Coordinates of C-alpha atoms in Angstrom, one line a residue:
M1 CA 0.1 0.1 0.1
R2 CA 2.8 2.4 0.9
T3 CA 4.5 1.7 -2.7
K4 CA 1.2 2.4 -4.5
Y5 CA 0.7 5.6 -2.5
K6 CA 4.0 6.9 -3.4
F7 CA 3.6 6.0 -7.0
L8 CA 0.3 7.9 -7.0
L9 CA 2.3 10.9 -5.6
L10 CA 4.4 10.8 -8.7
V11 CA 1.4 10.5 -11.1
I12 CA -0.1 13.5 -9.5
F13 CA 3.3 15.4 -9.7
A14 CA 3.4 14.5 -13.4
I15 CA -0.1 15.7 -14.2
T16 CA 0.1 19.0 -12.3
V17 CA 3.4 20.2 -13.3
S18 CA 4.5 19.1 -16.6
C19 CA 6.5 22.3 -17.5
S20 CA 10.1 21.4 -17.8
D21 CA 12.6 18.7 -18.7
Y22 CA 13.1 17.6 -15.2
L23 CA 10.2 15.3 -15.6
D24 CA 12.1 13.2 -18.0
V25 CA 12.8 10.0 -16.2
N26 CA 14.3 7.2 -18.0
K27 CA 12.4 4.4 -16.2
N28 CA 9.8 1.8 -17.4
P29 CA 6.4 3.4 -16.3
N30 CA 4.9 -0.1 -16.3
S31 CA 7.2 -1.2 -13.5
P32 CA 7.1 1.4 -10.8
S33 CA 8.4 0.7 -7.4
A34 CA 8.9 3.1 -4.3
E35 CA 12.5 3.7 -5.2
D36 CA 11.4 5.4 -8.3
V37 CA 9.8 8.3 -6.5
T38 CA 12.7 9.8 -5.2
P39 CA 12.7 13.3 -3.7
D40 CA 14.1 15.0 -6.7
L41 CA 11.0 13.8 -8.6
I42 CA 8.6 15.1 -6.1
L43 CA 10.1 18.5 -5.4
A44 CA 9.2 20.6 -8.2
G45 CA 5.7 19.5 -8.2
A46 CA 5.3 20.1 -4.4
M47 CA 6.6 23.5 -4.8
S48 CA 4.4 24.5 -7.8
D49 CA 1.4 22.9 -6.4
T50 CA 1.4 24.9 -3.2
Y51 CA 2.5 28.1 -4.9
R52 CA -0.6 27.9 -7.1
T53 CA -2.7 28.2 -4.0
Q54 CA -0.7 31.2 -2.8
A55 CA -0.6 32.9 -6.1
R56 CA -4.4 32.6 -7.0
R57 CA -6.8 32.1 -4.1
M58 CA -4.7 33.3 -1.2
N59 CA -3.7 36.4 -3.2
R60 CA -7.3 37.1 -4.3
L61 CA -8.5 37.0 -0.6
G62 CA -5.9 39.4 0.5
N63 CA -6.4 41.9 -2.4
V64 CA -10.0 42.0 -1.7
M65 CA -10.0 42.1 2.2
M66 CA -7.3 44.8 2.0
N67 CA -9.2 46.9 -0.6
N68 CA -6.7 46.6 -3.5
W69 CA -9.3 45.3 -5.9
G70 CA -12.8 45.8 -6.8
A71 CA -15.1 44.1 -9.4
N72 CA -16.0 45.3 -12.9
V73 CA -19.7 45.9 -12.0
N74 CA -20.3 47.5 -15.4
S75 CA -20.0 44.1 -17.0
F76 CA -20.6 41.7 -14.0
T77 CA -23.4 41.4 -11.4
G78 CA -22.7 40.2 -7.9
G79 CA -19.0 40.2 -8.1
F80 CA -17.3 39.5 -4.8
S81 CA -20.6 39.6 -3.1
E82 CA -19.4 37.2 -0.4
E83 CA -16.2 39.1 0.2
F84 CA -17.9 42.6 0.3
T85 CA -20.8 41.5 2.7
L86 CA -18.4 39.3 4.7
A87 CA -20.6 36.3 4.5
I88 CA -18.1 33.9 6.0
D89 CA -19.2 30.3 6.4
N90 CA -17.4 26.8 5.9
N91 CA -17.6 27.1 2.2
F92 CA -15.7 30.6 2.1
Y93 CA -12.3 30.2 0.4
N94 CA -12.5 26.6 1.8
D95 CA -10.0 25.5 -0.9
L96 CA -7.1 27.3 1.0
F97 CA -7.1 24.7 3.6
T98 CA -7.1 21.9 1.0
G99 CA -4.4 23.5 -1.1
L100 CA -2.1 24.4 1.8
Y101 CA -2.6 21.9 4.6
R102 CA -3.1 18.8 2.3
G103 CA -0.7 20.3 -0.3
T104 CA 2.2 20.0 2.1
Y105 CA 2.1 16.2 2.2
N106 CA 4.4 16.2 -0.7
F107 CA 6.9 17.9 1.3
Q108 CA 6.5 15.4 4.1
A109 CA 6.9 12.5 1.6
I110 CA 10.2 14.0 0.8
I111 CA 11.2 14.5 4.7
D112 CA 10.2 10.8 5.2
Y113 CA 12.2 9.3 2.3
D114 CA 14.4 6.6 3.6
S115 CA 17.9 7.8 2.6
A116 CA 20.3 10.2 3.9
D117 CA 21.6 10.9 0.3
Y118 CA 18.7 13.5 0.0
D119 CA 19.5 15.7 3.0
H120 CA 19.5 19.0 0.9
H121 CA 16.1 18.0 -0.7
K122 CA 14.8 17.2 2.9
A123 CA 16.1 20.5 4.4
I124 CA 14.3 22.4 1.5
S125 CA 11.2 20.4 2.1
K126 CA 11.3 21.1 5.7
I127 CA 11.5 25.0 4.9
M128 CA 8.8 24.8 2.5
K129 CA 6.4 22.8 4.6
S130 CA 6.9 25.3 7.3
F131 CA 6.4 28.2 5.1
Y132 CA 3.1 27.1 4.2
M133 CA 2.0 25.6 7.4
Q134 CA 2.4 29.0 9.0
Y135 CA -0.1 30.3 6.5
V136 CA -2.6 27.5 7.8
V137 CA -2.1 28.6 11.3
D138 CA -2.4 32.2 10.4
L139 CA -5.6 31.6 8.5
Y140 CA -7.2 29.1 10.7
G141 CA -5.7 28.9 14.1
D142 CA -5.6 25.5 15.7
V143 CA -4.7 22.9 12.8
P144 CA -3.7 19.2 12.6
Y145 CA 0.1 19.0 12.8
F146 CA 1.9 16.4 14.9
E147 CA -0.6 13.7 13.8
A148 CA -0.9 15.0 10.3
H149 CA 0.6 13.7 7.0
K150 CA 0.6 10.1 8.0
G151 CA -1.6 8.8 5.1
I152 CA -3.6 5.8 5.8
E153 CA -1.8 5.4 9.1
N154 CA -4.0 8.3 10.7
L155 CA -6.8 9.6 8.6
T156 CA -8.1 11.7 11.5
P157 CA -5.3 13.6 12.9
A158 CA -6.0 15.6 16.2
Y159 CA -5.9 19.5 16.1
D160 CA -3.0 21.0 17.8
D161 CA -2.6 24.3 19.5
D162 CA -1.6 26.9 17.1
R163 CA 1.1 28.4 19.3
A164 CA 2.7 25.0 19.8
V165 CA 2.6 24.4 16.0
Y166 CA 4.3 27.9 15.5
E167 CA 7.2 26.9 17.9
E168 CA 7.6 23.5 16.0
L169 CA 7.7 25.2 12.7
Y170 CA 10.6 27.4 14.0
N171 CA 12.3 24.3 15.0
Q172 CA 11.8 22.5 11.9
V173 CA 13.5 25.4 10.0
D174 CA 16.3 25.3 12.4
E175 CA 16.7 21.5 11.8
A176 CA 16.7 22.3 7.9
I177 CA 19.6 24.8 8.3
D178 CA 21.6 22.3 10.3
L179 CA 20.8 19.6 7.6
I180 CA 22.2 22.0 5.0
A181 CA 25.2 22.7 7.2
N182 CA 26.1 19.3 8.1
A183 CA 25.0 17.1 5.1
G184 CA 27.1 13.9 4.4
L185 CA 29.6 13.5 1.6
N186 CA 27.2 11.4 -0.3
T187 CA 24.4 13.9 -0.3
I188 CA 23.0 14.3 -3.8
P189 CA 23.1 17.9 -5.0
V190 CA 19.9 19.7 -5.6
G191 CA 19.6 20.9 -9.3
S192 CA 16.7 22.1 -11.6
E193 CA 14.2 20.5 -9.7
D194 CA 14.5 23.2 -7.3
V195 CA 12.4 25.7 -9.2
I196 CA 13.0 28.4 -6.6
F197 CA 16.7 28.9 -6.0
N198 CA 17.9 26.3 -8.4
G199 CA 20.0 24.4 -5.8
S200 CA 21.4 27.6 -4.0
M201 CA 21.6 26.2 -0.6
S202 CA 22.9 29.6 0.8
S203 CA 19.8 31.1 -0.6
W204 CA 17.7 28.5 1.2
V205 CA 19.4 29.4 4.5
A206 CA 18.6 33.0 4.0
F207 CA 15.0 32.1 3.1
G208 CA 14.8 30.0 6.2
N209 CA 16.2 32.7 8.5
S210 CA 13.6 35.1 6.9
L211 CA 10.8 32.6 7.7
K212 CA 12.1 32.2 11.3
L213 CA 12.0 36.1 11.6
R214 CA 8.5 36.2 10.5
L215 CA 7.3 33.6 13.0
L216 CA 9.0 35.5 15.7
L217 CA 7.5 38.7 14.8
R218 CA 4.1 37.4 14.8
Q219 CA 4.8 35.5 18.0
R220 CA 6.1 38.6 19.5
T221 CA 2.7 40.3 19.2
D222 CA 1.3 37.5 21.6
A223 CA 4.2 38.1 24.1
T224 CA 4.0 42.0 24.0
M225 CA 0.3 42.6 23.5
N226 CA -1.2 39.6 25.0
G227 CA 1.4 39.2 27.9
D228 CA 2.0 35.6 27.1
S229 CA 5.0 34.5 29.1
E230 CA 5.7 31.3 27.2
S231 CA 5.7 33.2 23.9
A232 CA 8.1 35.6 25.4
A233 CA 10.3 32.9 26.7
F234 CA 10.4 31.1 23.2
I235 CA 11.4 34.4 21.5
A236 CA 14.1 35.1 24.0
S237 CA 15.6 31.6 23.5
K238 CA 15.6 32.0 19.7
L239 CA 16.7 35.5 19.1
P240 CA 20.4 34.9 19.9
G241 CA 20.6 32.6 16.9
L242 CA 19.4 35.5 14.5
Q243 CA 22.0 38.1 15.6
T244 CA 24.4 37.2 12.8
A245 CA 21.9 35.4 10.4
A246 CA 21.8 36.2 6.7
F247 CA 18.3 37.2 5.6
L248 CA 16.6 37.1 2.2
N249 CA 17.3 40.3 0.3
N250 CA 16.4 39.1 -3.3
D251 CA 12.9 38.0 -4.5
A252 CA 12.4 34.3 -4.1
T253 CA 10.8 33.5 -7.5
I254 CA 9.4 30.4 -8.7
N255 CA 9.3 29.3 -12.3
P256 CA 9.1 25.5 -13.2
G257 CA 9.0 26.4 -17.0
Y258 CA 5.9 28.6 -17.3
S259 CA 5.1 29.2 -20.9
S260 CA 2.1 29.8 -23.3
E261 CA 2.2 26.3 -24.8
S262 CA -0.9 25.4 -22.9
T263 CA -3.2 26.6 -20.2
A264 CA -1.6 24.3 -17.6
Q265 CA 2.0 25.6 -18.4
Q266 CA 1.0 29.3 -17.8
N267 CA 2.0 31.2 -14.7
P268 CA -0.9 30.3 -12.5
F269 CA -1.4 34.1 -11.4
Y270 CA -1.3 35.2 -15.1
N271 CA -3.8 32.6 -16.2
Y272 CA -6.1 33.2 -13.1
I273 CA -6.3 37.0 -13.7
G274 CA -7.4 36.1 -17.0
F275 CA -5.2 35.6 -20.0
S276 CA -5.4 32.4 -22.2
N277 CA -2.4 30.7 -23.4
N278 CA -2.2 32.6 -26.7
E279 CA -2.2 35.8 -24.6
T280 CA -5.7 37.0 -25.3
T281 CA -7.7 38.4 -22.6
A282 CA -10.4 36.2 -20.9
T283 CA -13.2 36.6 -18.4
G284 CA -10.9 37.0 -15.3
Y285 CA -8.9 39.8 -16.9
N286 CA -12.4 41.7 -17.5
F287 CA -13.6 41.0 -14.1
Y288 CA -10.9 42.4 -11.9
R289 CA -10.7 46.0 -11.4
A290 CA -8.7 48.5 -9.3
S291 CA -10.2 49.6 -5.9
Q292 CA -11.1 53.3 -5.6
Y293 CA -9.4 53.4 -2.2
A294 CA -6.2 52.0 -3.3
V295 CA -6.0 54.3 -6.4
T296 CA -6.8 57.3 -4.5
F297 CA -4.3 56.7 -1.8
L298 CA -1.4 56.1 -4.2
I299 CA -2.1 58.9 -6.4
N300 CA -2.4 61.2 -3.5
S301 CA 0.9 59.9 -2.3
G302 CA 2.7 60.6 -5.5
D303 CA 3.4 56.8 -5.9
D304 CA 4.2 55.9 -9.3
R305 CA 3.6 52.2 -8.5
V306 CA -0.2 53.0 -9.0
N307 CA 0.6 53.0 -12.9
Y308 CA 2.0 49.4 -12.6
L309 CA -0.4 47.9 -10.3
Y310 CA -3.4 49.1 -12.4
D311 CA -3.9 49.9 -16.0
E312 CA -5.8 52.8 -17.8
A313 CA -9.6 52.8 -17.4
D314 CA -11.2 50.4 -19.7
D315 CA -13.5 52.9 -21.5
G316 CA -10.6 54.7 -23.2
S317 CA -11.0 57.8 -21.2
G318 CA -7.5 57.7 -19.7
G319 CA -6.1 57.7 -16.3
I320 CA -6.5 55.1 -13.3
V321 CA -10.0 54.7 -12.0
G322 CA -11.1 52.3 -9.2
H323 CA -14.3 50.8 -8.2
E324 CA -15.5 51.6 -4.7
Q325 CA -16.1 48.1 -3.2
G326 CA -19.7 47.3 -2.7
A327 CA -21.1 50.1 -5.1
D328 CA -23.3 48.9 -8.0
S329 CA -23.0 50.0 -11.6
D330 CA -25.4 53.0 -11.2
N331 CA -22.9 54.4 -8.6
S332 CA -19.6 53.6 -10.4
P333 CA -17.7 55.2 -13.0
A334 CA -18.2 54.3 -16.7
G335 CA -14.7 53.3 -17.0
L336 CA -12.7 51.2 -14.5
S337 CA -8.9 50.2 -14.4
P338 CA -8.0 46.4 -14.9
I339 CA -4.9 44.9 -13.2
G340 CA -1.7 46.6 -14.4
P341 CA 1.4 46.0 -16.6
G342 CA 3.7 45.5 -13.5
L343 CA 1.9 42.4 -12.3
L344 CA 0.7 41.0 -15.8
I345 CA 3.5 40.5 -18.1
D346 CA 3.2 37.2 -19.9
S347 CA 2.5 33.6 -19.6
A348 CA 6.2 32.7 -18.7
Q349 CA 6.7 35.4 -15.9
D350 CA 8.0 34.4 -12.6
G351 CA 5.8 33.9 -9.5
Y352 CA 6.8 35.3 -6.2
V353 CA 6.9 33.2 -3.1
M354 CA 8.5 35.9 -0.9
T355 CA 9.6 39.3 -2.2
A356 CA 12.7 41.1 -1.2
A357 CA 10.4 43.9 -0.1
E358 CA 8.6 41.5 2.3
S359 CA 11.8 40.3 3.9
L360 CA 13.3 43.8 4.1
L361 CA 10.4 45.2 5.8
M362 CA 10.4 42.3 8.4
Q363 CA 14.0 43.2 8.9
A364 CA 13.1 46.8 9.4
E365 CA 10.5 46.0 11.9
A366 CA 13.0 43.7 13.9
Q367 CA 15.6 46.4 13.9
L368 CA 13.3 49.1 14.8
F369 CA 12.5 47.3 18.1
G370 CA 16.2 46.1 18.7
L371 CA 15.5 42.3 17.9
I372 CA 18.4 42.1 15.5
P373 CA 21.2 44.4 14.6
G374 CA 21.1 46.7 11.6
D375 CA 19.8 50.0 10.4
A376 CA 16.1 49.9 10.3
Q377 CA 15.6 52.9 8.1
A378 CA 18.1 51.5 5.6
S379 CA 16.1 48.2 5.3
F380 CA 12.9 50.3 5.0
E381 CA 14.2 52.3 2.1
A382 CA 15.8 49.3 0.4
A383 CA 12.2 47.5 0.8
I384 CA 10.6 50.4 -1.0
D385 CA 13.4 50.4 -3.7
A386 CA 12.8 46.6 -4.2
S387 CA 9.0 47.1 -4.5
F388 CA 9.5 49.8 -7.2
Q389 CA 12.0 47.7 -9.1
L390 CA 9.8 44.6 -9.2
L391 CA 7.0 46.5 -10.8
G392 CA 9.3 48.4 -13.0
A393 CA 8.2 51.9 -11.5
N394 CA 10.1 54.9 -11.0
R395 CA 10.8 55.9 -7.5
A396 CA 12.3 59.4 -8.4
G397 CA 10.8 61.9 -6.1
Y398 CA 9.1 59.4 -3.9
T399 CA 10.3 60.1 -0.2
P400 CA 7.3 60.3 1.7
A401 CA 7.6 62.5 4.9
T402 CA 4.1 61.6 6.3
P403 CA 4.2 59.8 9.6
G404 CA 2.6 56.3 8.9
L405 CA 3.9 56.1 5.5
G406 CA 7.6 57.4 5.5
W407 CA 10.4 57.1 8.0
V408 CA 9.4 60.1 10.2
G409 CA 8.1 60.6 13.5
S410 CA 7.9 58.1 16.5
D411 CA 8.7 54.5 16.6
S412 CA 4.9 53.8 16.5
D413 CA 4.6 55.9 13.4
K414 CA 7.6 54.1 11.9
F415 CA 6.1 50.8 12.7
E416 CA 2.8 51.9 11.0
A417 CA 4.7 53.1 8.0
I418 CA 6.3 49.5 7.6
M419 CA 2.9 48.1 7.4
R420 CA 1.6 50.7 5.1
Q421 CA 4.5 50.0 2.8
K422 CA 4.0 46.2 3.1
W423 CA 0.2 46.8 2.1
I424 CA 1.6 48.5 -1.0
A425 CA 4.4 46.1 -1.8
T426 CA 2.3 43.0 -1.5
N427 CA -0.5 44.6 -3.7
G428 CA -1.5 42.0 -6.4
I429 CA 1.6 39.9 -5.5
N430 CA 1.1 38.3 -2.2
A431 CA -1.6 40.4 -0.6
I432 CA -2.4 37.7 2.0
E433 CA 0.5 39.0 3.8
S434 CA -0.9 42.4 4.5
Y435 CA -4.2 40.8 5.5
I436 CA -2.6 38.8 8.2
E437 CA -0.5 41.7 9.2
F438 CA -3.5 43.9 9.3
T439 CA -5.0 41.2 11.8
R440 CA -1.8 41.3 13.9
T441 CA -1.3 44.9 13.9
G442 CA -4.3 46.9 12.9
F443 CA -2.4 48.8 10.2
P444 CA -3.2 50.4 7.9
D445 CA -5.9 51.6 10.2
D446 CA -8.0 53.6 7.5
I447 CA -8.8 50.8 5.0
P448 CA -12.6 51.0 4.5
L449 CA -14.9 47.9 4.3
A450 CA -17.1 47.5 1.4
L451 CA -20.4 49.5 1.4
T452 CA -22.3 46.4 1.6
A453 CA -20.4 44.9 4.6
Q454 CA -22.6 43.3 7.2
S455 CA -19.9 43.6 9.9
S456 CA -18.0 46.5 11.3
T457 CA -14.8 44.5 11.3
R458 CA -13.0 42.0 9.1
P459 CA -12.7 38.4 10.0
M460 CA -9.6 37.6 11.9
R461 CA -9.4 34.0 10.5
L462 CA -11.4 31.5 8.2
M463 CA -13.8 28.9 9.1
Y464 CA -12.7 25.2 8.9
P465 CA -14.0 23.8 5.6
S466 CA -17.1 21.7 5.7
D467 CA -15.3 18.6 4.4
E468 CA -13.2 18.7 7.6
Y469 CA -16.3 18.3 9.7
I470 CA -17.1 15.2 7.5
S471 CA -13.8 13.6 7.3
N472 CA -12.4 14.4 10.8
S473 CA -15.4 15.2 12.8
A474 CA -14.2 13.8 16.1
N475 CA -11.3 16.4 16.1
V476 CA -12.2 19.6 14.2
P477 CA -13.0 22.3 16.7
D478 CA -16.7 23.7 16.9
Q479 CA -17.0 27.0 15.3
T480 CA -19.5 29.5 14.3
S481 CA -19.4 32.4 11.9
A482 CA -19.4 34.8 14.8
D483 CA -16.3 33.2 16.1
V484 CA -14.0 34.2 13.2
F485 CA -14.8 37.9 13.8
A486 CA -14.2 37.7 17.6
T487 CA -11.1 35.5 18.0
G488 CA -7.9 34.9 15.8
P489 CA -4.9 32.9 16.0
F490 CA -2.9 33.0 19.1
W491 CA -0.8 36.0 18.1
A492 CA -3.9 38.3 17.2
Q493 CA -4.5 41.2 19.5

């Protein structure tokens, strides 16, 4: 049964990610065995499959909740109705749980592979599993972890305390970095199957350190705002190890061979927003529109990124025009701006797992509060530079001097500015980050809800999907729609 299960993973891998030559395996497909499904055959598919969830549905949720995107109400009826009204139930973005929690099984299969020759592959998998499991905790709270990913050996894993999971994720990344540093002489090098860093283990160490910093920064909110002494003790025990650490200062991109040859081979974000494999616009492109709030804020701030995050209005009138979330066609401009050229390039464009701007803003926060050494302002400014460069925008003349946007004022003002710049830098790229950070910090604090919102606040987490109540009913926590507005993950204020 174990052999059949592993072979099934390889089949799924080949179907979901048939983008590059790394799938060429000179084996007889009629005589499969467990040994055929080696970590190098699984890694690219595991990375690409989980990233697909991040780039599409996670990104969409973040962009709508953080008022980056609106709907083309001039051509569609009922767009984003659940998101705008905040009608949260067990079916609301339920595919995120499936895509992330269940998607990380493939990383676990690599970790469990019975050979020390793949220590680098296992280290990468530990980091990637921790990266996406953090999002599961951030979006749901308590999740199955310690009994999870055991296949038929345990189909109903217990739900674990979210803070305990967070701390174990940190430990797993530490173990991964140790594996990289102490891999045996027979360790098989990682090559093109690493569709993120192409086998650069020093880049994986920097990425792992950035992930550890993100874990600690969110847990620090639990320690400082909620007074959790256990979180405070954990952070104190881990900070010394980050004092000389290298962090990610470049974009962590993913590209398993995206192309326009078929729909399945396109960059998943590019395809999702609405371009077919012959680069013609489709329904998605015509549906997503700029938000009035985001457009107004960026224009008023003199921020050239607005011209790359959004395109000119679709009625040919010129200018960047946004939709006020919740407004109908009778109360909306005749022309609205689609998603812009800095985000939509072509079918083969890279995806972004973590941007340099995200990592640098985390470093700026940690440096501002004395958690790691370094110049917080320099990291902050470098993050803005990285954001402009990613989009192809021109930063000339953009040096905001407003508290809460630029590096001026009190430490509280500067902290708010970090979160505001993160909101801008993740717009359209990885907006779930700004949504999670808003839940953690309350910044930016002036982002309006949709006109049709049935709640005065955004949900602090999502509801467990209905199929969890079917398949794991004995363990999944009881939950109501009201709960997700009242309580969040352990680090939420």
